[in-house]
Coordinates of C-alpha atoms and ligand atoms in Angstrom, one line a residue:
G2 CA -7.9 -45.0 52.4
I3 CA -10.2 -42.2 51.3
P4 CA -13.9 -43.3 51.5
A5 CA -14.8 -44.1 47.8
E6 CA -18.4 -42.8 48.1
P7 CA -18.0 -39.0 48.5
L8 CA -15.2 -38.8 46.0
F9 CA -17.2 -40.7 43.5
R10 CA -20.2 -38.4 44.0
S11 CA -18.1 -35.2 43.7
Q12 CA -16.4 -36.6 40.5
I13 CA -19.9 -37.1 39.0
K14 CA -20.8 -33.6 40.0
I15 CA -17.7 -32.2 38.2
Y16 CA -18.2 -34.4 35.2
H17 CA -21.9 -33.5 35.1
C18 CA -21.5 -29.7 35.3
S19 CA -18.6 -29.4 32.8
N20 CA -20.7 -31.5 30.4
L21 CA -23.7 -29.3 31.2
R22 CA -21.6 -26.2 30.5
K23 CA -20.5 -27.7 27.2
M24 CA -24.0 -28.6 26.2
Y25 CA -25.2 -25.1 27.1
L26 CA -22.4 -23.4 25.2
Y27 CA -22.8 -25.7 22.1
N28 CA -26.6 -25.3 21.9
R29 CA -27.2 -21.7 23.0
P30 CA -29.0 -19.6 20.4
R31 CA -26.8 -17.8 17.9
I32 CA -27.7 -14.5 19.5
M33 CA -26.1 -15.7 22.7
Q34 CA -22.8 -16.8 21.0
K35 CA -19.7 -14.6 21.1
K36 CA -19.5 -12.4 18.0
I37 CA -16.5 -12.8 15.8
V38 CA -15.9 -10.3 12.9
V39 CA -13.3 -11.4 10.3
L40 CA -11.8 -8.8 7.9
T41 CA -10.1 -10.5 4.9
G42 CA -8.0 -9.4 2.0
A43 CA -6.4 -10.8 -1.1
G44 CA -4.0 -12.9 1.0
M45 CA -7.1 -15.0 2.1
S46 CA -7.4 -16.3 -1.5
A47 CA -3.6 -16.5 -2.3
D48 CA -3.6 -20.2 -1.2
S49 CA -6.3 -20.8 -3.7
G50 CA -4.1 -19.6 -6.5
I51 CA -5.5 -16.0 -6.9
R52 CA -2.7 -13.5 -6.9
T53 CA -2.7 -10.6 -4.5
F54 CA -2.5 -7.0 -5.6
R55 CA 0.7 -5.7 -4.1
D56 CA 3.0 -8.8 -4.0
A57 CA 3.7 -8.4 -7.7
N58 CA 5.4 -5.0 -7.1
G59 CA 2.1 -3.1 -7.2
L60 CA 0.9 -4.6 -10.5
W61 CA -2.4 -6.6 -10.6
E62 CA -1.9 -9.4 -13.1
D63 CA 0.6 -7.1 -15.0
H64 CA -1.8 -4.1 -15.1
D65 CA -1.5 -0.9 -13.2
V66 CA -4.6 -1.0 -11.0
M67 CA -5.7 2.5 -12.1
E68 CA -5.8 1.3 -15.7
V69 CA -8.2 -1.5 -14.9
A70 CA -9.9 -0.6 -11.6
S71 CA -10.9 3.0 -11.9
P72 CA -13.8 4.9 -13.6
H73 CA -11.1 6.8 -15.6
G74 CA -9.6 3.6 -16.9
F75 CA -13.0 2.3 -17.9
A76 CA -13.9 5.5 -19.7
R77 CA -10.5 5.5 -21.5
D78 CA -10.5 1.9 -22.6
P79 CA -13.7 0.0 -21.6
A80 CA -12.9 -3.0 -23.8
L81 CA -9.6 -3.5 -22.0
V82 CA -11.2 -3.2 -18.6
L83 CA -14.1 -5.7 -19.5
D84 CA -11.5 -8.1 -20.9
F85 CA -9.4 -7.8 -17.6
Y86 CA -12.4 -8.8 -15.5
N87 CA -13.4 -11.5 -18.0
Q88 CA -10.0 -13.1 -17.3
R89 CA -10.4 -12.7 -13.5
R90 CA -13.9 -14.3 -13.7
R91 CA -12.7 -17.2 -15.8
Q92 CA -9.9 -17.8 -13.4
L93 CA -12.2 -17.6 -10.4
L94 CA -14.3 -20.4 -11.8
E95 CA -11.2 -22.6 -12.0
V96 CA -10.1 -22.2 -8.3
V97 CA -11.6 -23.5 -5.0
P98 CA -11.7 -22.3 -1.4
N99 CA -8.6 -23.2 0.7
A100 CA -8.3 -24.6 4.3
G101 CA -8.5 -21.0 5.6
H102 CA -11.9 -20.4 4.0
K103 CA -13.1 -23.8 5.3
M104 CA -12.0 -23.3 8.9
L105 CA -13.8 -19.9 9.0
V106 CA -17.0 -21.9 8.3
E107 CA -16.1 -24.3 11.2
L108 CA -15.9 -21.2 13.4
E109 CA -19.7 -20.7 12.8
Q110 CA -20.4 -23.9 14.8
H111 CA -19.3 -22.1 17.9
F112 CA -19.5 -18.4 17.3
N113 CA -21.7 -15.8 15.6
V114 CA -19.4 -15.0 12.6
T115 CA -19.5 -12.2 10.1
I116 CA -17.0 -11.9 7.3
I117 CA -16.2 -8.5 5.9
T118 CA -14.1 -9.0 2.8
Q119 CA -12.2 -6.7 0.5
N120 CA -12.1 -9.6 -2.0
I121 CA -14.3 -9.7 -5.1
D122 CA -14.2 -13.6 -5.3
D123 CA -16.9 -15.9 -4.0
L124 CA -14.6 -18.3 -2.2
H125 CA -16.0 -17.5 1.3
E126 CA -19.5 -18.2 0.1
R127 CA -18.4 -21.4 -1.8
A128 CA -16.7 -22.6 1.4
G129 CA -20.0 -22.2 3.2
S130 CA -19.7 -19.0 5.2
S131 CA -23.2 -17.6 5.8
H132 CA -22.6 -13.9 6.5
V133 CA -20.2 -12.3 4.0
L134 CA -20.1 -8.6 3.2
H135 CA -18.2 -7.5 0.1
L136 CA -16.7 -4.1 0.7
H137 CA -15.3 -3.8 -2.8
G138 CA -18.1 -5.6 -4.7
E139 CA -18.3 -9.0 -6.4
L140 CA -16.7 -10.3 -9.5
L141 CA -19.7 -12.6 -10.3
K142 CA -22.1 -9.7 -10.5
V143 CA -22.5 -6.8 -13.0
R144 CA -24.6 -3.7 -12.9
S145 CA -26.1 -1.1 -15.2
T146 CA -24.0 2.0 -15.9
G147 CA -27.3 3.9 -16.0
D148 CA -29.0 2.5 -12.8
A149 CA -26.6 1.5 -10.1
T150 CA -29.4 -0.3 -8.2
M151 CA -29.7 -2.7 -11.1
V152 CA -27.3 -5.6 -10.2
L153 CA -27.3 -8.9 -12.1
D154 CA -25.6 -12.2 -11.3
W155 CA -23.0 -12.8 -14.1
K156 CA -20.6 -15.8 -14.5
K157 CA -19.7 -15.4 -18.2
D158 CA -17.7 -12.9 -20.2
L159 CA -19.1 -9.4 -20.4
S160 CA -18.5 -7.4 -23.7
L161 CA -19.1 -3.9 -24.9
G162 CA -22.7 -3.6 -26.2
E163 CA -24.1 -5.9 -23.6
T164 CA -26.7 -3.7 -21.9
C165 CA -29.1 -3.8 -19.0
P166 CA -32.9 -4.0 -19.7
K167 CA -33.0 -0.2 -19.8
G168 CA -30.3 -0.2 -22.5
Y169 CA -27.3 1.0 -20.6
Q170 CA -23.9 -0.7 -20.9
L171 CA -23.2 -3.3 -18.1
R172 CA -20.1 -3.0 -16.0
P173 CA -18.4 -5.1 -13.3
H174 CA -20.2 -4.7 -9.9
I175 CA -16.9 -3.7 -8.3
V176 CA -15.8 -0.7 -6.3
W177 CA -13.1 1.0 -8.3
F178 CA -10.5 3.4 -7.0
G179 CA -12.1 6.8 -6.3
E180 CA -15.6 5.3 -6.0
E181 CA -17.8 5.2 -3.0
V182 CA -17.7 2.1 -0.7
P183 CA -21.5 1.8 -0.1
L184 CA -21.2 -1.0 2.6
L185 CA -18.7 0.9 4.7
S186 CA -21.0 2.1 7.4
E187 CA -22.7 -1.3 7.7
A188 CA -19.2 -2.8 8.0
A189 CA -18.3 -0.3 10.7
Q190 CA -21.5 -1.0 12.7
I191 CA -20.8 -4.8 12.5
T192 CA -17.2 -4.2 13.7
V193 CA -18.4 -2.3 16.8
T194 CA -20.3 -5.4 17.9
A195 CA -17.2 -7.7 17.6
D196 CA -16.1 -9.6 20.8
I197 CA -13.1 -10.9 18.7
L198 CA -11.7 -9.4 15.5
I199 CA -9.6 -11.5 13.1
I200 CA -7.8 -9.8 10.2
I201 CA -6.4 -12.1 7.5
G202 CA -4.3 -11.4 4.4
T203 CA -4.5 -7.7 3.9
S204 CA -1.7 -5.1 3.6
M205 CA -4.0 -2.6 5.3
Q206 CA -3.0 0.0 2.6
V207 CA -6.3 0.8 1.0
Y208 CA -8.8 3.0 2.9
P209 CA -11.5 3.1 4.0
A210 CA -11.3 -0.7 4.4
A211 CA -8.1 -0.6 6.3
G212 CA -9.7 1.8 8.8
I213 CA -12.3 -0.7 9.8
L214 CA -10.4 -2.2 12.7
N215 CA -10.5 1.2 14.4
Y216 CA -14.2 0.6 15.0
A217 CA -13.4 -2.4 17.3
R218 CA -14.3 -1.5 20.9
Q219 CA -11.5 -0.8 23.4
G220 CA -10.0 -4.1 24.6
T221 CA -11.4 -6.3 21.8
P222 CA -8.8 -9.0 21.1
I223 CA -7.5 -8.7 17.5
Y224 CA -5.7 -11.5 15.7
F225 CA -3.7 -10.6 12.6
I226 CA -2.7 -13.4 10.2
D227 CA -0.2 -12.6 7.4
P228 CA 3.1 -14.1 6.4
K229 CA 4.5 -10.6 6.0
P230 CA 2.5 -8.6 8.6
S231 CA 2.2 -4.9 7.8
I232 CA 1.4 -3.8 11.3
N233 CA 3.3 -4.3 14.6
A234 CA 2.0 -5.8 17.8
S235 CA 2.7 -2.5 19.5
D236 CA 0.3 -0.7 17.0
F237 CA -2.8 -1.9 18.9
A238 CA -3.6 -3.1 22.4
N239 CA -4.8 -6.7 22.5
L240 CA -3.2 -7.4 19.1
T241 CA -1.8 -10.9 18.4
I242 CA 0.2 -11.3 15.2
I243 CA 0.3 -14.7 13.6
Q244 CA 3.0 -14.7 11.0
S245 CA 1.6 -17.4 8.7
T246 CA -0.4 -18.0 5.6
A247 CA -4.2 -18.2 5.8
A248 CA -4.3 -21.9 4.9
K249 CA -2.1 -22.7 7.9
G250 CA -2.7 -19.9 10.3
V251 CA -6.5 -19.9 10.3
P252 CA -7.0 -23.5 11.2
T253 CA -4.6 -23.1 14.1
L254 CA -6.3 -20.0 15.4
V255 CA -9.8 -21.4 15.1
K256 CA -8.9 -24.5 17.1
D257 CA -7.3 -22.3 19.7
L258 CA -10.3 -20.0 19.9
V259 CA -12.7 -23.0 20.3
R260 CA -10.6 -24.6 22.9
K261 CA -10.4 -21.3 24.9
E262 CA -14.1 -20.8 24.6
F263 CA -15.1 -24.3 25.6
Ligands
APR13 N1 -1.9 -16.0 3.3 C1 -2.2 -14.9 4.0 N2 -1.8 -13.6 3.6 C2 -1.0 -13.6 2.5 C3 -0.7 -14.7 1.8 C4 -1.1 -16.0 2.2 N3 -0.9 -17.1 1.5 N4 0.1 -14.3 0.7 C5 0.2 -13.0 0.8 N5 -0.4 -12.5 1.9 C6 -0.6 -11.2 2.4 C7 0.5 -10.2 1.9 O1 1.6 -10.3 2.9 C8 -0.2 -8.9 2.0 O2 -0.1 -8.3 3.4 O3 -1.8 -10.7 1.9 C9 -1.7 -9.2 1.8 C10 -2.2 -8.8 0.4 O4 -2.1 -7.4 0.4 P1 -2.7 -6.7 -1.0 O5 -2.2 -7.3 -2.2 O6 -2.5 -5.2 -0.8 O7 -4.3 -7.0 -0.9 P2 -5.4 -6.3 -0.1 O8 -4.9 -5.8 1.2 O9 -6.6 -7.2 0.0 O10 -5.7 -5.0 -1.0 C11 -6.8 -4.2 -0.6 O11 -6.6 -2.9 -2.6 O12 -6.3 -3.1 -4.9 C12 -7.2 -2.9 -3.9 O13 -9.5 -3.2 -4.0 C13 -8.3 -3.9 -4.0 O14 -9.4 -5.1 -2.2 C14 -8.1 -4.7 -2.7 C15 -7.5 -3.6 -1.8

């Protein structure tokens, strides 16, 4: 038979080095970890019970978005707009992150993860994600209409007549249609550094957010999770489409990425 000794030693060597590799990969500094950039849209929060924008034939909670999410709409009927976001804020405080949000936190154990979201909810943060960039602002913040740099945390209703310390009416700290997307260049710079790009729950219809994925370097693997994907696998090289909800598709993809990496 085969002499037990040499085989046993080589087995130890294989066992030892694969464990060493795992130990190195698990414990290397964040800066050495692969960078994953995740672009999320309303579909990410759908499984938490927050309705998307375009599933309800283009109405957002029965309102035309231009009526409640544009400077013109706010000028025309500020009380209606403030009440609309009061309803959105109250609803947000009733819902919780879903399995998709939670598995994106898990991803941070093994990769250097940044989330670029179009969503104004705080579900990524509540799930525990540590690097979240809100392209379209945040529902739980308000800002002065007289000094855009004055931003306040705000979890309750906001009414007409509630002003900033300088006396200007407060408004939702949200990017309305036709307004600047201040964090766009930061988001683009982050996307350029991605080793892997994951896009979850967005119809890719609203620019400039939808254009972010064009900043990914040539050859970067892109994973697109959506039950009704709005792009085709042939649209981009290295694109994998996962036709699934976020709550189901994200956990599967995360496990797969971790297995591939380790
Ligand atoms: N899981 C994942 N994706 C889902 C789910 C789900 N459970 N349910 C629906 N979706 C997908 C839809 O198929 C659609 O592709 O989520 C996407 C939602 O698209 P939109 O409603 O257009 O939302 P979004 O792409 O985030 O809109 C972008 O438009 O109204 C503006 O500023 C607003 O940030 C918003 C921007």
